[in-house]
């Protein structure tokens, strides 16, 4: 198991409840084999450094997760498929 920090930038039009539901889905996949979510910090809506898809604001979330590196590839694949997720960094 390794410790990962994941930064998410969601569409700013999502409310905190919708973001939390998406995070639970993502984190369940990543922590499926004995992993755990150590911390989740909602930074709320912030201005972006540069426009992404024509948007100037995004909903930032930072999470620290302990997970198996094998699960990381599928996790990132699902992140790329989510339309409400503008950017992420693991």
mmCIF file of C-alpha atoms in Angstrom:
data_model
loop_
_atom_site.group_PDB
_atom_site.id
_atom_site.type_symbol
_atom_site.label_atom_id
_atom_site.label_comp_id
_atom_site.label_asym_id
_atom_site.label_seq_id
_atom_site.Cartn_x
_atom_site.Cartn_y
_atom_site.Cartn_z
ATOM 1 C CA UNK A 1 0.000 0.000 0.000
ATOM 2 C CA UNK A 2 1.121 3.510 -0.799
ATOM 3 C CA UNK A 3 -0.041 6.967 0.188
ATOM 4 C CA UNK A 4 -1.415 9.096 -2.670
ATOM 5 C CA UNK A 5 -2.640 12.664 -2.767
ATOM 6 C CA UNK A 6 -5.316 13.376 -5.373
ATOM 7 C CA UNK A 7 -6.354 16.885 -6.401
ATOM 8 C CA UNK A 8 -9.680 17.149 -8.216
ATOM 9 C CA UNK A 9 -11.125 20.156 -10.047
ATOM 10 C CA UNK A 10 -14.842 19.688 -10.658
ATOM 11 C CA UNK A 11 -17.250 21.881 -12.583
ATOM 12 C CA UNK A 12 -18.146 24.838 -10.322
ATOM 13 C CA UNK A 13 -21.871 24.370 -10.985
ATOM 14 C CA UNK A 14 -21.904 21.178 -8.856
ATOM 15 C CA UNK A 15 -22.948 21.508 -5.237
ATOM 16 C CA UNK A 16 -21.046 19.919 -2.357
ATOM 17 C CA UNK A 17 -23.434 16.954 -2.139
ATOM 18 C CA UNK A 18 -22.944 16.010 -5.795
ATOM 19 C CA UNK A 19 -19.168 16.303 -5.444
ATOM 20 C CA UNK A 20 -19.216 14.125 -2.319
ATOM 21 C CA UNK A 21 -21.215 11.405 -4.104
ATOM 22 C CA UNK A 22 -18.716 11.397 -6.982
ATOM 23 C CA UNK A 23 -15.788 11.230 -4.560
ATOM 24 C CA UNK A 24 -17.325 8.253 -2.738
ATOM 25 C CA UNK A 25 -17.663 6.405 -6.059
ATOM 26 C CA UNK A 26 -14.060 7.171 -7.051
ATOM 27 C CA UNK A 27 -12.595 6.370 -3.640
ATOM 28 C CA UNK A 28 -14.503 3.070 -3.348
ATOM 29 C CA UNK A 29 -12.770 1.901 -6.502
ATOM 30 C CA UNK A 30 -9.340 3.056 -5.344
ATOM 31 C CA UNK A 31 -9.583 1.643 -1.822
ATOM 32 C CA UNK A 32 -11.269 -1.623 -2.816
ATOM 33 C CA UNK A 33 -8.443 -3.893 -1.652
ATOM 34 C CA UNK A 34 -7.690 -2.873 1.956
ATOM 35 C CA UNK A 35 -7.057 0.796 1.150
ATOM 36 C CA UNK A 36 -8.489 3.724 3.043
ATOM 37 C CA UNK A 37 -9.235 7.411 2.636
ATOM 38 C CA UNK A 38 -7.070 9.302 5.114
ATOM 39 C CA UNK A 39 -8.362 12.850 4.535
ATOM 40 C CA UNK A 40 -10.666 14.795 2.214
ATOM 41 C CA UNK A 41 -10.463 18.584 2.120
ATOM 42 C CA UNK A 42 -13.087 20.540 0.166
ATOM 43 C CA UNK A 43 -11.541 23.835 -0.948
ATOM 44 C CA UNK A 44 -14.862 24.905 -2.489
ATOM 45 C CA UNK A 45 -15.050 27.083 -5.616
ATOM 46 C CA UNK A 46 -11.831 28.852 -6.599
ATOM 47 C CA UNK A 47 -10.646 30.825 -9.578
ATOM 48 C CA UNK A 48 -8.577 28.839 -12.054
ATOM 49 C CA UNK A 49 -5.109 29.981 -13.109
ATOM 50 C CA UNK A 50 -6.224 29.733 -16.744
ATOM 51 C CA UNK A 51 -9.569 28.902 -18.390
ATOM 52 C CA UNK A 52 -10.395 25.208 -18.785
ATOM 53 C CA UNK A 53 -13.100 24.378 -21.319
ATOM 54 C CA UNK A 54 -14.116 28.051 -21.265
ATOM 55 C CA UNK A 55 -14.657 28.086 -17.483
ATOM 56 C CA UNK A 56 -12.840 30.389 -15.098
ATOM 57 C CA UNK A 57 -13.782 28.737 -11.781
ATOM 58 C CA UNK A 58 -13.694 25.193 -10.453
ATOM 59 C CA UNK A 59 -14.608 23.249 -7.328
ATOM 60 C CA UNK A 60 -11.354 22.022 -5.758
ATOM 61 C CA UNK A 61 -11.007 18.931 -3.567
ATOM 62 C CA UNK A 62 -7.792 17.443 -2.150
ATOM 63 C CA UNK A 63 -7.822 13.861 -0.862
ATOM 64 C CA UNK A 64 -5.161 11.685 0.729
ATOM 65 C CA UNK A 65 -5.680 7.990 0.068
ATOM 66 C CA UNK A 66 -3.784 4.840 0.969
ATOM 67 C CA UNK A 67 -4.206 2.372 -1.896
ATOM 68 C CA UNK A 68 -2.645 -0.461 -3.844
ATOM 69 C CA UNK A 69 -0.734 0.800 -6.930
ATOM 70 C CA UNK A 70 -2.424 -1.900 -9.040
ATOM 71 C CA UNK A 71 -5.811 -0.149 -8.608
ATOM 72 C CA UNK A 72 -4.454 3.190 -9.818
ATOM 73 C CA UNK A 73 -4.738 2.538 -13.577
ATOM 74 C CA UNK A 74 -8.469 1.729 -13.459
ATOM 75 C CA UNK A 75 -9.049 4.663 -11.085
ATOM 76 C CA UNK A 76 -7.444 7.121 -13.511
ATOM 77 C CA UNK A 77 -9.348 5.617 -16.452
ATOM 78 C CA UNK A 78 -12.664 6.280 -14.711
ATOM 79 C CA UNK A 79 -11.607 9.804 -13.788
ATOM 80 C CA UNK A 80 -10.982 10.580 -17.457
ATOM 81 C CA UNK A 81 -14.502 9.419 -18.356
ATOM 82 C CA UNK A 82 -16.312 11.740 -15.903
ATOM 83 C CA UNK A 83 -17.666 14.833 -17.684
ATOM 84 C CA UNK A 84 -17.971 16.930 -14.499
ATOM 85 C CA UNK A 85 -14.299 16.463 -13.619
ATOM 86 C CA UNK A 86 -12.292 19.154 -15.412
ATOM 87 C CA UNK A 87 -8.798 18.174 -14.171
ATOM 88 C CA UNK A 88 -7.149 15.849 -11.678
ATOM 89 C CA UNK A 89 -3.638 15.147 -10.437
ATOM 90 C CA UNK A 90 -2.470 12.062 -8.552
#
